[in-house]
Short mmCIF file of C-alpha atoms and ligand atoms in Angstrom, two decimals:
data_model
loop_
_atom_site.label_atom_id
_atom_site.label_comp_id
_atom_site.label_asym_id
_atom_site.label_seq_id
_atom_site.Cartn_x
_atom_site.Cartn_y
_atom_site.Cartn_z
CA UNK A 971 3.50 11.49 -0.59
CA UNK A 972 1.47 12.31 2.70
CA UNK A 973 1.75 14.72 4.92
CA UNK A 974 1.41 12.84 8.79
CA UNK A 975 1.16 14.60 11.91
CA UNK A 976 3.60 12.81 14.84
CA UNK A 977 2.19 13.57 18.50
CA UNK A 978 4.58 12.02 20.79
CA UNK A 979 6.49 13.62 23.86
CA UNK A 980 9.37 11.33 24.00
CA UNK A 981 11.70 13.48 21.70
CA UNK A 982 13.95 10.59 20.87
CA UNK A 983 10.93 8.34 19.65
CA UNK A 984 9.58 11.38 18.25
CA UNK A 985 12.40 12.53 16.15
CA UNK A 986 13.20 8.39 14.93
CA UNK A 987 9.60 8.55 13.70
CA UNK A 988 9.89 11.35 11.87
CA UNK A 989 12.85 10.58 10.15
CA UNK A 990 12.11 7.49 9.17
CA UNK A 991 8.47 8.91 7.75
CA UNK A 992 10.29 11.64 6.05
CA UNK A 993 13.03 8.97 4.60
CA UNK A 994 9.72 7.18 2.84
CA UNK A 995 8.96 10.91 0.76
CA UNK A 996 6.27 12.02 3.68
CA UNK A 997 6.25 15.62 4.59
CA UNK A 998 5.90 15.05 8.34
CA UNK A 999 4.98 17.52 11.38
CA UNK A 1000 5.78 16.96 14.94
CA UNK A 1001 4.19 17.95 18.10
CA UNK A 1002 5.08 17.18 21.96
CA UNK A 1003 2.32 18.12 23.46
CA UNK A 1004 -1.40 17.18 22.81
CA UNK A 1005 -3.15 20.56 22.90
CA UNK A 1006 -0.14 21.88 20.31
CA UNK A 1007 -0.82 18.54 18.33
CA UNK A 1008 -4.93 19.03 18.70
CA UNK A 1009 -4.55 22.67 16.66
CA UNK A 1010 -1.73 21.17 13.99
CA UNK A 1011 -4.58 18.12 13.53
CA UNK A 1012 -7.31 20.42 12.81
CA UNK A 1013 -5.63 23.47 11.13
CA UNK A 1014 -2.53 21.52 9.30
CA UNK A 1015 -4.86 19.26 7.51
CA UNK A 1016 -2.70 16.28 7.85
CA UNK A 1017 -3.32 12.94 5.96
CA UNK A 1018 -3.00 10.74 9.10
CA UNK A 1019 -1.84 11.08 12.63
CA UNK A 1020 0.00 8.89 14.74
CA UNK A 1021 -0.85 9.28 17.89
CA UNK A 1022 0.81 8.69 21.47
CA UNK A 1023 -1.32 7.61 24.38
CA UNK A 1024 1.17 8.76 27.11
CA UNK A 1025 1.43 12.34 26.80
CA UNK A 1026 1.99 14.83 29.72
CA UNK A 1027 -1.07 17.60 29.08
CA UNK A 1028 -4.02 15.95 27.93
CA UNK A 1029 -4.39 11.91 27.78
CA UNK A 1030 -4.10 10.62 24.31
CA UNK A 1031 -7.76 8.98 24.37
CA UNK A 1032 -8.98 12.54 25.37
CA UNK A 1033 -6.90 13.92 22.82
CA UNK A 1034 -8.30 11.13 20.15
CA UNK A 1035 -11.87 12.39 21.29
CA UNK A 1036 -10.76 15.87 20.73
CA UNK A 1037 -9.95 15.36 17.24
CA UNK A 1038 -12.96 13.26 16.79
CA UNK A 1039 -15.13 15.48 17.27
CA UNK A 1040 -14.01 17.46 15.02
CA UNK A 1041 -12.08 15.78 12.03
CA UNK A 1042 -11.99 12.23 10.53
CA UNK A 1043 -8.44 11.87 9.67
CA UNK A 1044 -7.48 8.63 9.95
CA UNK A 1045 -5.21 7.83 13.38
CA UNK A 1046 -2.76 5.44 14.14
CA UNK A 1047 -2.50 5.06 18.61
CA UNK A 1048 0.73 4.50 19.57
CA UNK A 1049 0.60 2.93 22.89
CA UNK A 1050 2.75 1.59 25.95
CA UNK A 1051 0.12 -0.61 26.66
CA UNK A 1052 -1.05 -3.79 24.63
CA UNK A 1053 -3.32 -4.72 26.99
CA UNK A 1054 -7.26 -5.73 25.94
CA UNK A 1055 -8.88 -3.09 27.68
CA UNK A 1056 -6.62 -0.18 26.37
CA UNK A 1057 -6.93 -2.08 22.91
CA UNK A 1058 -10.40 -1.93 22.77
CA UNK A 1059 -11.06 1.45 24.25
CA UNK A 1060 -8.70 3.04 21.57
CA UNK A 1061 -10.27 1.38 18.38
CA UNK A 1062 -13.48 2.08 20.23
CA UNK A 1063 -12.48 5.46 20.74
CA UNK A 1064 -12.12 6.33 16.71
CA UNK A 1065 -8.56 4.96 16.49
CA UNK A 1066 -7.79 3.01 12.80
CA UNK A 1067 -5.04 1.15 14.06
CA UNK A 1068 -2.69 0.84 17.05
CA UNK A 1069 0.91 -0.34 17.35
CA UNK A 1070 2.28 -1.16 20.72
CA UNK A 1071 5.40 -0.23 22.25
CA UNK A 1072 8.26 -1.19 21.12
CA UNK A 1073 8.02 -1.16 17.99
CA UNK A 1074 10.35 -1.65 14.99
CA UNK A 1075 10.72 1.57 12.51
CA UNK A 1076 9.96 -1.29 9.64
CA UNK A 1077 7.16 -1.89 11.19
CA UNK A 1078 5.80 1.43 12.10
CA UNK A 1079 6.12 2.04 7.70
CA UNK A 1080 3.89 -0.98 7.03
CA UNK A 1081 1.07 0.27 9.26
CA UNK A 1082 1.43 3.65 7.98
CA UNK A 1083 1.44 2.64 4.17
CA UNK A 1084 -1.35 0.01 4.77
CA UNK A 1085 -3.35 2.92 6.30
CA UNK A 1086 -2.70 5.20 3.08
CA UNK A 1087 -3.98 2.45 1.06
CA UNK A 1088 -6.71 2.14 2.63
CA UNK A 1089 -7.87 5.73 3.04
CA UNK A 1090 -5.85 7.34 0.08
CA UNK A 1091 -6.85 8.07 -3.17
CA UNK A 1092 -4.37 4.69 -4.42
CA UNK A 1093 -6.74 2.52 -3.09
CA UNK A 1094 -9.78 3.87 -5.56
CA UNK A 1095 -10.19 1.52 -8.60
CA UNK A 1096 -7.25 0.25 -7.90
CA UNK A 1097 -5.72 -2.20 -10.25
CA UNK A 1098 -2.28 -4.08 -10.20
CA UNK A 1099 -0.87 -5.92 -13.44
CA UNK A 1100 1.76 -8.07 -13.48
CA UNK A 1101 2.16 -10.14 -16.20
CA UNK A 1102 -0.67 -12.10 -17.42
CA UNK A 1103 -1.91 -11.61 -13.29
CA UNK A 1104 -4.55 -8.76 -13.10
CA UNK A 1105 -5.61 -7.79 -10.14
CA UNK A 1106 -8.89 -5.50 -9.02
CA UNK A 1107 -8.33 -4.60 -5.50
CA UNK A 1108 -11.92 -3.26 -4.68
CA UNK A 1109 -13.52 -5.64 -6.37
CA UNK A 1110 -11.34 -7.78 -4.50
CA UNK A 1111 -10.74 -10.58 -7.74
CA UNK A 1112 -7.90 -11.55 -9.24
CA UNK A 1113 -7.41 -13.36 -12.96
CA UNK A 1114 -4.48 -14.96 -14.20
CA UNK A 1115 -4.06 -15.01 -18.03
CA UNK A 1116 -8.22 -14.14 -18.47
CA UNK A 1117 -9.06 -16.90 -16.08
CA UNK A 1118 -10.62 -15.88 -12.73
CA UNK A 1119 -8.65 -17.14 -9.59
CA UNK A 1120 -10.52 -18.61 -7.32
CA UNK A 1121 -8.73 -17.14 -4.08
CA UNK A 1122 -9.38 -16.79 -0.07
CA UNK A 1123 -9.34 -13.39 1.81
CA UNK A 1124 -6.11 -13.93 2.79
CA UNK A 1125 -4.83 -15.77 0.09
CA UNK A 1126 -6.18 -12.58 -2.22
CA UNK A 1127 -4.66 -10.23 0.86
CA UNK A 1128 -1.20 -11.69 0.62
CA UNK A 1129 -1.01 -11.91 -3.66
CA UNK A 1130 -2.31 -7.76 -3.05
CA UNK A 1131 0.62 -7.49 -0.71
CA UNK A 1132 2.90 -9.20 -2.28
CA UNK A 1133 1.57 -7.15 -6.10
CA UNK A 1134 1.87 -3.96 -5.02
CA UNK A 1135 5.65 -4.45 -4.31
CA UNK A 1136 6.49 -6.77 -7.48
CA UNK A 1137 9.94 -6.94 -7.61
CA UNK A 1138 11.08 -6.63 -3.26
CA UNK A 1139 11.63 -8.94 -1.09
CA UNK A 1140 9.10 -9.22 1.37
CA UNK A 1141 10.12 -11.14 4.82
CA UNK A 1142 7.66 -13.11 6.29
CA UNK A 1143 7.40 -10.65 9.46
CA UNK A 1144 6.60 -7.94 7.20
CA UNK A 1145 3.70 -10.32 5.87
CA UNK A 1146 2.02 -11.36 9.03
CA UNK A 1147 2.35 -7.42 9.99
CA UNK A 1148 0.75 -6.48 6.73
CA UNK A 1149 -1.79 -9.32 5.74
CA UNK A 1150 -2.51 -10.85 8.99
CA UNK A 1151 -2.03 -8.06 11.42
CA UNK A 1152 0.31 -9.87 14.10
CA UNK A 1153 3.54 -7.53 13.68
CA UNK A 1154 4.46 -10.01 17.40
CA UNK A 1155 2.02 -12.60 17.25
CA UNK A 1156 1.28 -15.17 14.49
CA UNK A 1157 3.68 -17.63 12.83
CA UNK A 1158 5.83 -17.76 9.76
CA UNK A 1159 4.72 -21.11 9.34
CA UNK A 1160 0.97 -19.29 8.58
CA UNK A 1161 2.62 -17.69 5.71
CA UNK A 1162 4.48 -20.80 4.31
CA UNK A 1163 1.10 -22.97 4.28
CA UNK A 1164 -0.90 -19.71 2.29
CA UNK A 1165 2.02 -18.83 0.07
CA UNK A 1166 1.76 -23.05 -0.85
CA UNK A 1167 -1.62 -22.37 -1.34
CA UNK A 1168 -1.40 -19.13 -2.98
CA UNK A 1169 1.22 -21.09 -5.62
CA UNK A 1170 -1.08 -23.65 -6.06
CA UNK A 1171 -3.62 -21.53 -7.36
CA UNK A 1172 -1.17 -19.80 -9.86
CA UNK A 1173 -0.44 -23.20 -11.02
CA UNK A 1174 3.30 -23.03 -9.66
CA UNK A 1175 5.10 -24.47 -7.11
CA UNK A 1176 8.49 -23.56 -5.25
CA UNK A 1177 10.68 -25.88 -6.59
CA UNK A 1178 9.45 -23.82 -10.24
CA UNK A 1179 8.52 -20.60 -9.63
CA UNK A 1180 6.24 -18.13 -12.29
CA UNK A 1181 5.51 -15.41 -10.29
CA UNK A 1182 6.53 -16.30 -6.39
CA UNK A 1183 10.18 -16.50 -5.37
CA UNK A 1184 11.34 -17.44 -1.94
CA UNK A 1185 14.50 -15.52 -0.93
CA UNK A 1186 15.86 -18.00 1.38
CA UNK A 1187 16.58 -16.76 4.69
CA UNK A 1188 15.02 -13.75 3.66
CA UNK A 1189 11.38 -14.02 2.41
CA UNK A 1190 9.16 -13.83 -0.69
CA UNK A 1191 8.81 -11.74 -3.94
CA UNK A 1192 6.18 -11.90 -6.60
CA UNK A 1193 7.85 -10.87 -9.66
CA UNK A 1194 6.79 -10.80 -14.00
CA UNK A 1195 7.77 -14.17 -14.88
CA UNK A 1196 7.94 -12.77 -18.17
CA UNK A 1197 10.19 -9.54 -18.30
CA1 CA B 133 4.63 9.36 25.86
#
């Protein structure tokens, strides 16, 4: 799928990472070191690199500059600390996204496939059907059965989401990592209220479902009501 570029000294978070990348199709490289990582970033031409702040050569926001100058593959930071200032100093710095330590391997894949969305070549014209629901993700509008759908940013985020994996189960964790970007933060009950929403708007509700299931006890799933 991609090929992603893992700079982390800690071999056991290191090799995790890389399995779990290389379990989800990606052809994955691995460095321990920054200055190793630096020449695999600009001569491997990866599709993204994830990126660990902590390393023992070269700082990782030196590194990130490094690489900056020099290449705009996108970068996710990987960082021990989720403080403000390192936050901000990172995105400032030319990061696309940060997750903070610890993080779970599920989701480590949800930043790293929201980040090939948004840079890859799936995220040109791209445009989900699912029954009579079409979607135009960069045009960012949505019709259901010709009609247009008159939809929020996140209500429009979360029927994307939830679209592009028609069919799975997604758990409500998975959707405040993905739509709202609070993998820790952020409640369930967020998701509940824009789901109810969301339903509304598809003229459906949750006692009878079209095209939004709840899994109970283990999330949501937009599915073709009519296959
Ligand atoms: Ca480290």
């Amino acid at each position: 799928m991609a090929s992603i570029l893992v700079i982390e000294d800690d071999q056991h978070i290191r090799a995790s990472v890389a399995r779990l990348l290389a379990s989800e199709g990606h052809d994955v490289e691995t460095s321990g070191t920054a200055m190793a990582g630096l020449e695999k970033a600009v001569h491997g031409g990866p599709d993204l690199v994830l990126l660990d702040l902590g390393l023992p050569d070269v700082d990782g926001t030196e590194l990130l500059k490094m690489i900056r100058a020099v290449s705009a593959v996108p970068v996710i930071v990987i960082t021990a600390r989720g403080d403000d200032q390192v936050v901000v100093a990172t995105l400032d710095g030319g990061a696309d996204d940060y997750l903070v330590k610890p993080f779970t391997t599920s989701q480590l894949a949800a930043r790293v496939r929201a980040m090939l969305r948004r840079t890859g070549s799936a995220g040109a014209g791209e445009q989900i059907d699912v029954g009579g629901l079409r979607i135009d993700v960069p045009a960012r509008t949505a019709e259901l059965e010709g009609a247009a759908l008159d939809l929020s940013p996140k209500e429009f985020d979360l029927l994307v989401a939830l679209a592009r994996r028609r069919g799975e189960v997604m758990s409500k964790r998975d959707l405040l990592a993905e739509v709202w970007r609070e993998p820790y933060g952020g409640s369930e009950r967020t998701v509940d209220v824009h789901l109810s929403w969301l339903r509304k708007k598809l003229g459906e509700s949750a006692a009878e479902p079209r095209y939004l299931h709840t899994v109970f006890g283990v999330g949501v799933k937009l599915v073709d009501p009519s296959s």
